[in-house]
């Protein structure tokens, strides 16, 4: 829900496809991998559009849940 609010109507699908718990992420934490699909009914989204939407999602998840982007 937080991701959908952050990205707005251009986020057409958002789902968790992997969950990991273990030493590499630390005690009491888990690593989640998400798949996000963006789509606009009005225009073709650019790479920059998608990057901006991803950044907003990461920002909101960090603010609300203390999430960190792992690279």
Coordinates of C-alpha atoms in Angstrom, one line a residue:
X1 CA 0.0 0.0 0.0
X2 CA 2.8 2.4 0.8
X3 CA 4.5 1.8 -2.5
X4 CA 1.3 2.3 -4.4
X5 CA 0.7 5.6 -2.6
X6 CA 4.3 6.7 -3.4
X7 CA 4.2 5.9 -7.1
X8 CA 0.5 6.7 -7.7
X9 CA -1.5 5.3 -10.6
X10 CA 1.5 4.6 -12.8
X11 CA 2.4 1.7 -10.6
X12 CA 0.4 -1.1 -12.2
X13 CA 1.9 -4.1 -10.3
X14 CA 4.0 -4.4 -7.1
X15 CA 4.9 -7.7 -5.6
X16 CA 7.4 -9.4 -3.3
X17 CA 9.2 -12.2 -5.2
X18 CA 11.9 -13.1 -2.6
X19 CA 12.5 -13.0 1.1
X20 CA 15.8 -13.7 2.8
X21 CA 16.7 -13.8 6.5
X22 CA 20.3 -14.5 7.6
X23 CA 23.6 -13.3 8.7
X24 CA 24.2 -11.1 5.7
X25 CA 21.2 -8.8 6.6
X26 CA 21.6 -8.9 10.4
X27 CA 19.7 -10.2 13.3
X28 CA 16.0 -9.3 13.4
X29 CA 16.0 -8.1 9.8
X30 CA 15.0 -9.5 6.5
X31 CA 15.7 -8.7 2.9
X32 CA 12.8 -8.4 0.5
X33 CA 13.0 -8.2 -3.3
X34 CA 10.2 -6.5 -5.1
X35 CA 9.1 -6.5 -8.7
X36 CA 7.5 -3.2 -9.8
X37 CA 5.7 -2.6 -13.1
X38 CA 4.9 1.0 -14.3
X39 CA 2.4 1.9 -16.9
X40 CA 0.7 5.1 -18.1
X41 CA -2.5 5.1 -20.1
X42 CA -1.5 8.5 -21.6
X43 CA 2.1 8.1 -22.7
X44 CA 5.2 6.0 -22.9
X45 CA 7.2 6.2 -19.7
X46 CA 10.9 7.0 -20.0
X47 CA 13.8 5.4 -18.1
X48 CA 13.9 8.7 -16.1
X49 CA 10.2 8.4 -15.3
X50 CA 10.7 4.9 -14.0
X51 CA 13.8 5.9 -12.0
X52 CA 11.8 8.7 -10.3
X53 CA 9.0 6.4 -9.4
X54 CA 11.4 3.9 -8.0
X55 CA 13.1 6.6 -6.0
X56 CA 9.8 7.8 -4.5
X57 CA 8.9 4.2 -3.5
X58 CA 12.3 3.7 -1.8
X59 CA 12.0 7.1 0.0
X60 CA 8.5 6.3 1.4
X61 CA 9.5 2.7 2.5
X62 CA 12.5 4.2 4.3
X63 CA 10.4 6.8 6.0
X64 CA 7.6 4.5 7.1
X65 CA 9.4 1.3 7.8
X66 CA 13.1 2.1 8.1
X67 CA 13.8 0.2 4.9
X68 CA 17.2 0.5 3.3
X69 CA 18.0 -0.1 -0.4
X70 CA 20.6 -2.8 -0.8
X71 CA 22.7 -2.7 -4.0

